[in-house]
Coordinates of C-alpha atoms and ligand atoms in Angstrom, one line a residue:
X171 CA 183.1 88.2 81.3
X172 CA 181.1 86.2 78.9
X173 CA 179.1 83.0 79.4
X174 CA 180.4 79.3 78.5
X175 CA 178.8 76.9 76.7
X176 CA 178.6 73.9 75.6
X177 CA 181.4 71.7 73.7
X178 CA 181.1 70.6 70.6
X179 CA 179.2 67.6 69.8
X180 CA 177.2 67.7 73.2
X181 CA 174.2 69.3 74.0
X182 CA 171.6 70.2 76.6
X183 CA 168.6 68.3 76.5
X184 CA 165.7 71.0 77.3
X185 CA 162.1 70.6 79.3
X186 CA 160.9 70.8 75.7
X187 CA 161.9 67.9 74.6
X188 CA 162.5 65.6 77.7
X189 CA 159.3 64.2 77.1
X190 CA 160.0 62.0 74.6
X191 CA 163.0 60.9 76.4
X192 CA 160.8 59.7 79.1
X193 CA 158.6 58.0 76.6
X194 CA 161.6 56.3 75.0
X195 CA 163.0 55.3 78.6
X196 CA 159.7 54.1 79.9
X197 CA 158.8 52.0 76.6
X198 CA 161.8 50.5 76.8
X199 CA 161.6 49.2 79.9
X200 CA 158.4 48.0 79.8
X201 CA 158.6 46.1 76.8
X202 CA 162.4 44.8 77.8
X203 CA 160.7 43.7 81.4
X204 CA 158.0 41.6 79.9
X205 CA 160.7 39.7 78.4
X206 CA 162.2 39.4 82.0
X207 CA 165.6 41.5 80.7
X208 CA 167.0 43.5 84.2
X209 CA 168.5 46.9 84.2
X210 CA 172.0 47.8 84.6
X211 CA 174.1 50.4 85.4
X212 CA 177.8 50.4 85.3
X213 CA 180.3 53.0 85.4
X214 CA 180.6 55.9 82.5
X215 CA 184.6 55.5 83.0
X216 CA 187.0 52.4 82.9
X217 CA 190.1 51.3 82.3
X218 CA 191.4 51.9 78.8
X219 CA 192.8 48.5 78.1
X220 CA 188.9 47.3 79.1
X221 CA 188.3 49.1 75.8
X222 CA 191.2 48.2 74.1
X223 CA 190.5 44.5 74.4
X224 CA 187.0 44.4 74.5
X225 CA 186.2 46.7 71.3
X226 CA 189.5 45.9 69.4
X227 CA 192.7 48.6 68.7
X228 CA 192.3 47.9 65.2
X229 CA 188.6 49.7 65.3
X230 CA 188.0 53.1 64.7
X231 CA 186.6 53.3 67.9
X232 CA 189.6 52.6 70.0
X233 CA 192.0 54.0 67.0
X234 CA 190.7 57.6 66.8
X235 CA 187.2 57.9 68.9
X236 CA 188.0 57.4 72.2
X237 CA 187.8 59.9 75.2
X238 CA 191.6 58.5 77.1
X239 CA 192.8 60.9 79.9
X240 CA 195.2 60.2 83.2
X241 CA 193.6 60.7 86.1
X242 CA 195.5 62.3 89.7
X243 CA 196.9 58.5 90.0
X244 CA 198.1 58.5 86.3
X245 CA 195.7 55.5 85.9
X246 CA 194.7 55.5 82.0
X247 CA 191.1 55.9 81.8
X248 CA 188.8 55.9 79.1
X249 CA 184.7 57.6 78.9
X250 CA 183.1 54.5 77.7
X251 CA 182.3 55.4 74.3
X252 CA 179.6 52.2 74.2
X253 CA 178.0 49.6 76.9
X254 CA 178.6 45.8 75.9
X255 CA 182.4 46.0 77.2
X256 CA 181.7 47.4 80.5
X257 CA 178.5 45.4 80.8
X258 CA 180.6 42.0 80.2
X259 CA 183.1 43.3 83.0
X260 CA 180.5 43.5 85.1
X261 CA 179.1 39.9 84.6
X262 CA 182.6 38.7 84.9
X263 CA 183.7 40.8 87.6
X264 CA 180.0 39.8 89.7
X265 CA 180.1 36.6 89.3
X266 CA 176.9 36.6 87.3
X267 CA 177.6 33.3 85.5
X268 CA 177.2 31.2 88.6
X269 CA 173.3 32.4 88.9
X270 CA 173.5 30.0 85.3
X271 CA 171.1 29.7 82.6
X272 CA 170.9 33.0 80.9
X273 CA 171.6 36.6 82.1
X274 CA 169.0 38.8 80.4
X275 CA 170.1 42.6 80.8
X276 CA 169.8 45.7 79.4
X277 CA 171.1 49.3 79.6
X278 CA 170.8 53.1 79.2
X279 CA 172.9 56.2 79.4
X280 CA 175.5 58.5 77.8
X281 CA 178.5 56.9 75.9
X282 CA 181.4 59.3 74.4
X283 CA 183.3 59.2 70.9
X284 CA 185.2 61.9 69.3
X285 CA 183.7 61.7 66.1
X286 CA 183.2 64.9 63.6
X287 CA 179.6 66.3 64.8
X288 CA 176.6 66.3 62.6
X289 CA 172.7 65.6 62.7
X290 CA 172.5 62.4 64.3
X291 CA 176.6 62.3 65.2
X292 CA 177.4 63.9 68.9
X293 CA 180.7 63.3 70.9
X294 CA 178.3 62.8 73.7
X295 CA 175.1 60.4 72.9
X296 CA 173.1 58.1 74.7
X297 CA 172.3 54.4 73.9
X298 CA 169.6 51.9 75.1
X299 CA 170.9 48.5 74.5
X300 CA 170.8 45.0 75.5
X301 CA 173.1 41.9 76.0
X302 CA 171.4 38.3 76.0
X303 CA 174.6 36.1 77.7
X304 CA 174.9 32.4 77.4
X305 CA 172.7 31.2 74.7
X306 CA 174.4 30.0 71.5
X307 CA 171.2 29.1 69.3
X308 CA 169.5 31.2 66.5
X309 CA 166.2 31.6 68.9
X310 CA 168.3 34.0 71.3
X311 CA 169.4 36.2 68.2
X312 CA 166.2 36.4 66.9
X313 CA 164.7 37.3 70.3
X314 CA 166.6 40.5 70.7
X315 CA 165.8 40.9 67.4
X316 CA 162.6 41.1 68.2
X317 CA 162.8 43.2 71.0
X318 CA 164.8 46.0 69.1
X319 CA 161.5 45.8 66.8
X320 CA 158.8 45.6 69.4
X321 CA 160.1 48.8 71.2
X322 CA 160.4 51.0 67.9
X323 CA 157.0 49.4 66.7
X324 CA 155.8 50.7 70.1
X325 CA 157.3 54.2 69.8
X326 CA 155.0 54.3 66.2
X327 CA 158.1 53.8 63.9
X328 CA 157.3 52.1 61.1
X329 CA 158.8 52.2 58.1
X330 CA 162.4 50.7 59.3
X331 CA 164.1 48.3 57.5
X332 CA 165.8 45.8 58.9
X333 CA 169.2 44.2 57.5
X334 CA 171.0 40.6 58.7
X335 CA 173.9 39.1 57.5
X336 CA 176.3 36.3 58.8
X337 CA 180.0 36.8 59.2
X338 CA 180.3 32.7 60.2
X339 CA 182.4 31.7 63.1
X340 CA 186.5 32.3 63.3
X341 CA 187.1 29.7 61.0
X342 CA 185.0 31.2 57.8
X343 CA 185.7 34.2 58.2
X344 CA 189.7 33.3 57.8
X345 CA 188.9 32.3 54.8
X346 CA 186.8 35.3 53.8
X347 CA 189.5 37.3 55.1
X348 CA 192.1 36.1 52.7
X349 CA 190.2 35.7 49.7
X350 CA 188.3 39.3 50.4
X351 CA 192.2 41.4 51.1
X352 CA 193.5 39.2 47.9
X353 CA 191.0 41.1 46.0
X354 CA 191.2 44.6 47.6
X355 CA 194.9 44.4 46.5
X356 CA 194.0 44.5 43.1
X357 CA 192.2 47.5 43.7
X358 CA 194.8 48.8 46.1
X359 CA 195.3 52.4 44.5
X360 CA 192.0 53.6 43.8
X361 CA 190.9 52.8 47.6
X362 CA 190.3 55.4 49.9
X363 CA 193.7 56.3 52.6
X364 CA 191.0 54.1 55.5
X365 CA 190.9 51.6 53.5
X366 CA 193.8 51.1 52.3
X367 CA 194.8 51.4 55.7
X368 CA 192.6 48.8 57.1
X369 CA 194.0 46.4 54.2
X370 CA 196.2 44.7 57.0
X371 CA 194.4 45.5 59.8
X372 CA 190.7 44.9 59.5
X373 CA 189.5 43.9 55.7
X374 CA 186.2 43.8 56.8
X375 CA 185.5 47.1 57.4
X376 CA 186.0 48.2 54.5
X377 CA 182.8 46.9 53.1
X378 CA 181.4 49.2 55.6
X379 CA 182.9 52.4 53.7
X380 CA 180.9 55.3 53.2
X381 CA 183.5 56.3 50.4
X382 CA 181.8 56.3 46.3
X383 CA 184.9 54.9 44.9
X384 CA 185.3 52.1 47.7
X385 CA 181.3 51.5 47.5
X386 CA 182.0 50.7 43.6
X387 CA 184.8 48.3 44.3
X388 CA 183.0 46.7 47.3
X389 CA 180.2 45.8 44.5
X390 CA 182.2 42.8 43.3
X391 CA 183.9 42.4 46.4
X392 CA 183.8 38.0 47.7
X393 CA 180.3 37.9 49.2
X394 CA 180.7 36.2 52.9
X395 CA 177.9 33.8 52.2
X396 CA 179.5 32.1 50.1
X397 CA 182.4 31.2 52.5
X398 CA 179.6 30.0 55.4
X399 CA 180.6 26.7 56.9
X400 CA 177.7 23.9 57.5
X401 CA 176.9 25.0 60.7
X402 CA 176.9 28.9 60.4
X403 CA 174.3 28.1 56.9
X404 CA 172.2 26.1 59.8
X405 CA 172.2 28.9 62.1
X406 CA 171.6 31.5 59.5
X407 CA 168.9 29.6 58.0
X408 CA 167.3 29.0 61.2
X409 CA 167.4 32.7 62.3
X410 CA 165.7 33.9 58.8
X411 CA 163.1 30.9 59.3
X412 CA 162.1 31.7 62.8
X413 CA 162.1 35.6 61.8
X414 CA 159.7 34.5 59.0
X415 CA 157.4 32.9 61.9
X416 CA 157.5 35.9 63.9
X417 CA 156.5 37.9 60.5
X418 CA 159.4 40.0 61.1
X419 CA 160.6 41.5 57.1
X420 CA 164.0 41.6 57.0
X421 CA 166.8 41.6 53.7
X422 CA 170.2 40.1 53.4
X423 CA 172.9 42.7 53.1
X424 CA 175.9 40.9 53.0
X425 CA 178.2 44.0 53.1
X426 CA 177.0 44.6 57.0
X427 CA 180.3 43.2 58.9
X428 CA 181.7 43.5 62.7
X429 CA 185.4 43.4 61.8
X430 CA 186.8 41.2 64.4
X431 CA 187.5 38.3 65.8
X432 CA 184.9 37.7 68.4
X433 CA 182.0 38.8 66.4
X434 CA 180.2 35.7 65.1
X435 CA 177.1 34.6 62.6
X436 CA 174.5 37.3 63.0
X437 CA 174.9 41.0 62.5
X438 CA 171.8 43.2 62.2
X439 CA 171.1 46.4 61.7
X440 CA 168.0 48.4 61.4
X441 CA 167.5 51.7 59.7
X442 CA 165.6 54.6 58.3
X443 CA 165.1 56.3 55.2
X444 CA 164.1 59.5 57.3
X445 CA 167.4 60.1 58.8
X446 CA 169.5 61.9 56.1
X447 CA 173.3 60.0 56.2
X448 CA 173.1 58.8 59.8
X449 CA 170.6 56.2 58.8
X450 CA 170.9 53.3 61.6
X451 CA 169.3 53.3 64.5
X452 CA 170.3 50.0 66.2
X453 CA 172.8 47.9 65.5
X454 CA 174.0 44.7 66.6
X455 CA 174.7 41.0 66.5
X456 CA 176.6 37.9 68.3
X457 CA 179.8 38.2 70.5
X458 CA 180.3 34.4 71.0
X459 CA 184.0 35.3 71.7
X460 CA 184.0 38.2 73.3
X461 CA 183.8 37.3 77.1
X462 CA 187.0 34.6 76.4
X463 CA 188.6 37.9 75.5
X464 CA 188.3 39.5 78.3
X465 CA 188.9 36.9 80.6
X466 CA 186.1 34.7 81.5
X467 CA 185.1 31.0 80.4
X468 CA 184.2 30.7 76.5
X469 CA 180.5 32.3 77.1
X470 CA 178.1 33.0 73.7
X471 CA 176.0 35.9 73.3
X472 CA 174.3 38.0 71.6
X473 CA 172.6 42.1 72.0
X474 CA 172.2 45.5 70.4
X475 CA 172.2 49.2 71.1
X476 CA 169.6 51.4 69.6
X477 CA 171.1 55.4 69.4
X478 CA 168.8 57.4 71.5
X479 CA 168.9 61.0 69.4
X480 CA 168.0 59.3 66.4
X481 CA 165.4 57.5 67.7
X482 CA 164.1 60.9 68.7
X483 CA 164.6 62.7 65.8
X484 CA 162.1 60.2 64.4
X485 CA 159.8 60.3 66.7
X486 CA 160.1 64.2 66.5
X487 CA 159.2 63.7 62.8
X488 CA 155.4 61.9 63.8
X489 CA 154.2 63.2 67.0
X490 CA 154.5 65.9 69.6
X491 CA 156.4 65.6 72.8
X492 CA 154.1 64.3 75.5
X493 CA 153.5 67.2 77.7
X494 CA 153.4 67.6 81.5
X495 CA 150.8 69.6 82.7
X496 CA 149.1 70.2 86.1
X497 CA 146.2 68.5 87.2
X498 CA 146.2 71.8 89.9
X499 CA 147.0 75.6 89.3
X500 CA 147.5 77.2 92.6
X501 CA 146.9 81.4 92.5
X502 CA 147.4 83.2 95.7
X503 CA 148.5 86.9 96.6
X504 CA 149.4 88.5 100.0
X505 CA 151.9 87.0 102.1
X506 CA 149.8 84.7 104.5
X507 CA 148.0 83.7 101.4
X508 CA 151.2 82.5 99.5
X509 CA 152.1 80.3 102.6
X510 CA 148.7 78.6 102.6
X511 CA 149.3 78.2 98.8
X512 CA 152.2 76.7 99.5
X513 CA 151.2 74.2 102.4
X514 CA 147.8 73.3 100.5
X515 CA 150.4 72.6 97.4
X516 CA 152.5 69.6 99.5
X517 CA 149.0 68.1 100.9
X518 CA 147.6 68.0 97.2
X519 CA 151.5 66.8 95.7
X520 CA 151.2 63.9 98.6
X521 CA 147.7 62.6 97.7
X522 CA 149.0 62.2 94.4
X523 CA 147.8 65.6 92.3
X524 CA 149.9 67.2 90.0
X525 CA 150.4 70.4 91.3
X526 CA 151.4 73.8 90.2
X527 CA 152.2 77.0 92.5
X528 CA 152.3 79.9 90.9
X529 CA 155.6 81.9 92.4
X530 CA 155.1 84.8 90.6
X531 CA 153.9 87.1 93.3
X532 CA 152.3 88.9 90.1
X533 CA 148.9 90.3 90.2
X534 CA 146.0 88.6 90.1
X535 CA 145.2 88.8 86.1
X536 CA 148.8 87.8 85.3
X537 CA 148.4 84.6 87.7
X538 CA 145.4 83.4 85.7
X539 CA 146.2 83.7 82.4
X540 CA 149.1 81.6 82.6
X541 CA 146.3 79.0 84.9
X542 CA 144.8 79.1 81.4
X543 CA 147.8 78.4 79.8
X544 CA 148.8 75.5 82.2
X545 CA 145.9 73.5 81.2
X546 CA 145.6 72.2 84.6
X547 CA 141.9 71.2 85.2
X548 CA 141.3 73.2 88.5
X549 CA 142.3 76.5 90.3
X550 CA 142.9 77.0 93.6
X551 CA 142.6 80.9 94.3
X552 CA 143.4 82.5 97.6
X553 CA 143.7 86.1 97.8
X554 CA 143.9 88.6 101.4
X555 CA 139.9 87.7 102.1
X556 CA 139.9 84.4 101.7
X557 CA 143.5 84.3 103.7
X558 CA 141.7 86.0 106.4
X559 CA 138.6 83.9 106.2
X560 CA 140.5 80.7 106.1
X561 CA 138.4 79.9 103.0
X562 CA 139.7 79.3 99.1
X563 CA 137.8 79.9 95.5
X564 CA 137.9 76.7 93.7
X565 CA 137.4 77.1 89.6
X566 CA 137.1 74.0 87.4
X567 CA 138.7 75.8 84.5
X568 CA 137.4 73.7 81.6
X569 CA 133.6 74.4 82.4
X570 CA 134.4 77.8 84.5
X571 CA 132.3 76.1 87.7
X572 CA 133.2 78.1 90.6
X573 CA 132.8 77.6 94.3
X574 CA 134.1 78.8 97.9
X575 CA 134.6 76.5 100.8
X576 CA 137.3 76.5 103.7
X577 CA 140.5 75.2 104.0
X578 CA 139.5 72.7 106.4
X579 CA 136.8 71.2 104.5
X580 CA 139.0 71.7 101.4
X581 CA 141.4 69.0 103.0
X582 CA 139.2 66.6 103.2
X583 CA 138.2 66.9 100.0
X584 CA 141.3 66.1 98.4
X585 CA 140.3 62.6 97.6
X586 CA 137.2 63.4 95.9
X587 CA 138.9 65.8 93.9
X588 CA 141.3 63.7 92.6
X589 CA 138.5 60.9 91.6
X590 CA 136.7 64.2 90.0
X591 CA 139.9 65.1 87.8
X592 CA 140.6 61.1 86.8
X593 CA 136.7 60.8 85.9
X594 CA 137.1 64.0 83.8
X595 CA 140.9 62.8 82.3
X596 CA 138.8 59.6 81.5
X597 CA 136.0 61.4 79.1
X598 CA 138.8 63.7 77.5
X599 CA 141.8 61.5 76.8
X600 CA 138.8 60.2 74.1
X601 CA 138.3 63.4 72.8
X602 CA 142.3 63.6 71.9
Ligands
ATP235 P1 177.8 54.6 62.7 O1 178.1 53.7 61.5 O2 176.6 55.4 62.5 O3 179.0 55.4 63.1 P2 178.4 52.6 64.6 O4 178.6 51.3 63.9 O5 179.6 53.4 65.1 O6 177.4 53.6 63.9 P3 177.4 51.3 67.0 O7 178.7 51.3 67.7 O8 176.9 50.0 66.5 O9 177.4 52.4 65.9 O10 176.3 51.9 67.9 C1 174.9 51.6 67.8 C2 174.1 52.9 67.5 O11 174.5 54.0 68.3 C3 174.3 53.4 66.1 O12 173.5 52.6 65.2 C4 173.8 54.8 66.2 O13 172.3 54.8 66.2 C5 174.3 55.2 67.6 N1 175.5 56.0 67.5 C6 176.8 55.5 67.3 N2 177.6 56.6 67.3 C7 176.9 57.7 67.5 C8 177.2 59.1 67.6 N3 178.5 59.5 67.5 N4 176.2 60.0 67.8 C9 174.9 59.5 67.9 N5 174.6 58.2 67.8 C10 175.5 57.3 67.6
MG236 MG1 180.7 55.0 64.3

């Protein structure tokens, strides 16, 4: 019988590279909880109509993406294939409103489409975002705004550019709406079959086609900013102006649109040159209708979600994957010697030492060369004398120092051992 593997569009995510997904996960969390944002986790499946109402039928999200199965109870249910409607479920469902002022909170994990798999495209992908609930003024949008900068400034990412627009509120962007499907009819024939289909449904996104013909037409497509009301000019001039203050570079692109209804004023994206077609890496703006939608009290707000692969395949493209190596190597051989190994391995793991046993049961030769190769900074040797003796050989492998002493007093040098390694991290983490 042969082996299985993997489905298409999802992948393993090896030792090799789980180092920068650590990196990424603890950045972000840092930097997100010096802004006093909490973590939350929600459930990876819902119910489909949560979907359906909170991301819209008429997206290509909910129309063609989505991961929809019966379960035993013939419930419909649906892999959440992003965060901000299940997020805003649990808000509503918590009662986190009636902590007031605003809810800060952010998120991580694996969200599902069925989308056509490519470099940077997987059915199965993970997202870091964040939601910013309850604040209707220009300062909250460009806060997260300058979150979703800070962390990929942090990571070492910097050539990104980031794009804002403003769709308005409900009432421009009727307006828009009409004037911007008056034109597409002209052009009705030489648009792609999407958007001709989304003609009726969802005019908007068709500013957001990838197609060459489409891309031609949108060029003198009606540009949005011209149909801003007073108030969505103010809040678009104030969020440029107090991105300005926070020397944050940033271009209009009026062409970058959330088709529906309870997307509001900003909409940002950033992106890279370095990532072939699949160019954004977070995208995002404000929701201001979006929780009325789904059944709470009208409730503004605002958040992002940056993709996590490609965020890694940029960082893959300017540094190497932080590596985990011992800080111990422990060789032994002969069975009473493998069982001190392994006891002398747990008191070292609980006083805090990174610690390697070797399980090899190989010879002595094999067991050291792949000490060198660990690049841990001592090893521990016990072989049948020194099992017998209840002593140990302890090698500093950097300078090749060597010295015997038993297992007794070995124990209570633990501490001073560890100090030894930090002192000696200290002088070469310069060096690197
Ligand atoms: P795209 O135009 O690339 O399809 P989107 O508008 O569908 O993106 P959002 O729903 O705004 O994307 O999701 C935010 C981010 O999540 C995207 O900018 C991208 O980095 C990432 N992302 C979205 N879909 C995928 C996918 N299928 N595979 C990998 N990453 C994805
Ligand atoms: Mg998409």
């Amino acid at each position: 019988m042969g082996t299985i593997s993997t489905l298409p569009g999802t992948r393993d995510i090896l030792p090799e590279e789980i180092g920068y997904w650590q990196y990424v996960e603890a950045a972000t969390a840092k930097i997100l909880g010096r802004a006093m944002y909490y973590e939350i986790r929600s459930p990876i499946f819902e119910n489909t109509s949560l979907f359906e109402r909170g991301i819209g039928e008429a997206t290509d999200v909910v129309s063609k993406e989505m991961y929809t199965f019966s379960d035993r109870s013939d419930r419909s249910i649906t892999l959440r294939p992003e965060g901000t409607a299940g997020i805003v479920r649990a808000y509503l469902q918590n009662n986190l409103y009636a902590l007031g002022g605003v809810q800060r909170l952010w998120y991580s994990g694996p969200m599902f489409r069925y989308e056509r798999p490519q470099a940077g495209r997987q059915r199965q992908f993970h997202q870091i975002g964040l939601e910013l609930i309850g604040s209707r003024g220009p300062r909250a949008d460009v806060e997260v705004i300058a979150l979703a900068t800070d962390i990929l400034k942090f990571l070492g990412l910097k050539k990104l550019k980031l794009n804002i627009n403003s769709i308005g509120d409900q009432y421009d962007r009727k307006l828009y709406r009409e004037a911007l499907t008056n034109y597409f009819l002209s052009y009705k024939d030489e648009l792609d079959i999407d958007s001709q289909n989304r003609l009726s449904k969802n005019p908007l996104r068709i500013l957001d086609s990838k197609n060459e013909k489409t891309k031609e037409i949108n060029k003198n497509a009606p540009n949005i900013l011209n149909f801003l009301g007073k108030e969505s000019q103010k809040h678009f001039d104030e969020v440029q102006q107090l991105l300005t203050d926070l020397d944050i570079d940033y271009h209009i692109n009026p062409c970058l649109v959330r088709g529906l209804d309870y997307y509001t004023h900003t909409a940002f994206e950033i992106q890279s040159d370095n990532l072939g077609s699949q160019s954004t890496v977070c995208g995002g703006g404000r929701y201001d209708h979006l929780i009325e939608e789904l059944g709470g009290t009208s409730t503004p707000a605002v958040g992002w979600a940056i993709g996590v692969e490609r965020l890694i395949i940029l960082l893959k493209q300017i540094r190497c994957s932080p590596e985990h190596t011992p800080d111990i190597y422990i060789v032994s051989k002969g069975q009473k010697a493998e069982s001190i190994g392994l006891y002398l391995a747990q008191r070292m793991r609980s006083a805090e030492l990174v610690v390697e046993l070797d399980m090899s049961g190989s010879n002595f030769g094999k067991q050291f060369k792949r000490a060198d190769r660990s690049k841990a900074y001592v090893c521990i040797v016990i072989g049948e004398e020194e099992a017998k003796n209840s002593t140990l050989q302890l090698k500093w492998l950097y300078t090749k120092e060597q010295s015997s002493m038993t297992q007794s007093d070995f124990l209570h040098y633990i501490e001073e051992l560890k100090k030894q390694i930090n002192q000696y991290k200290k002088v070469t983490s310069g060096l690197t």
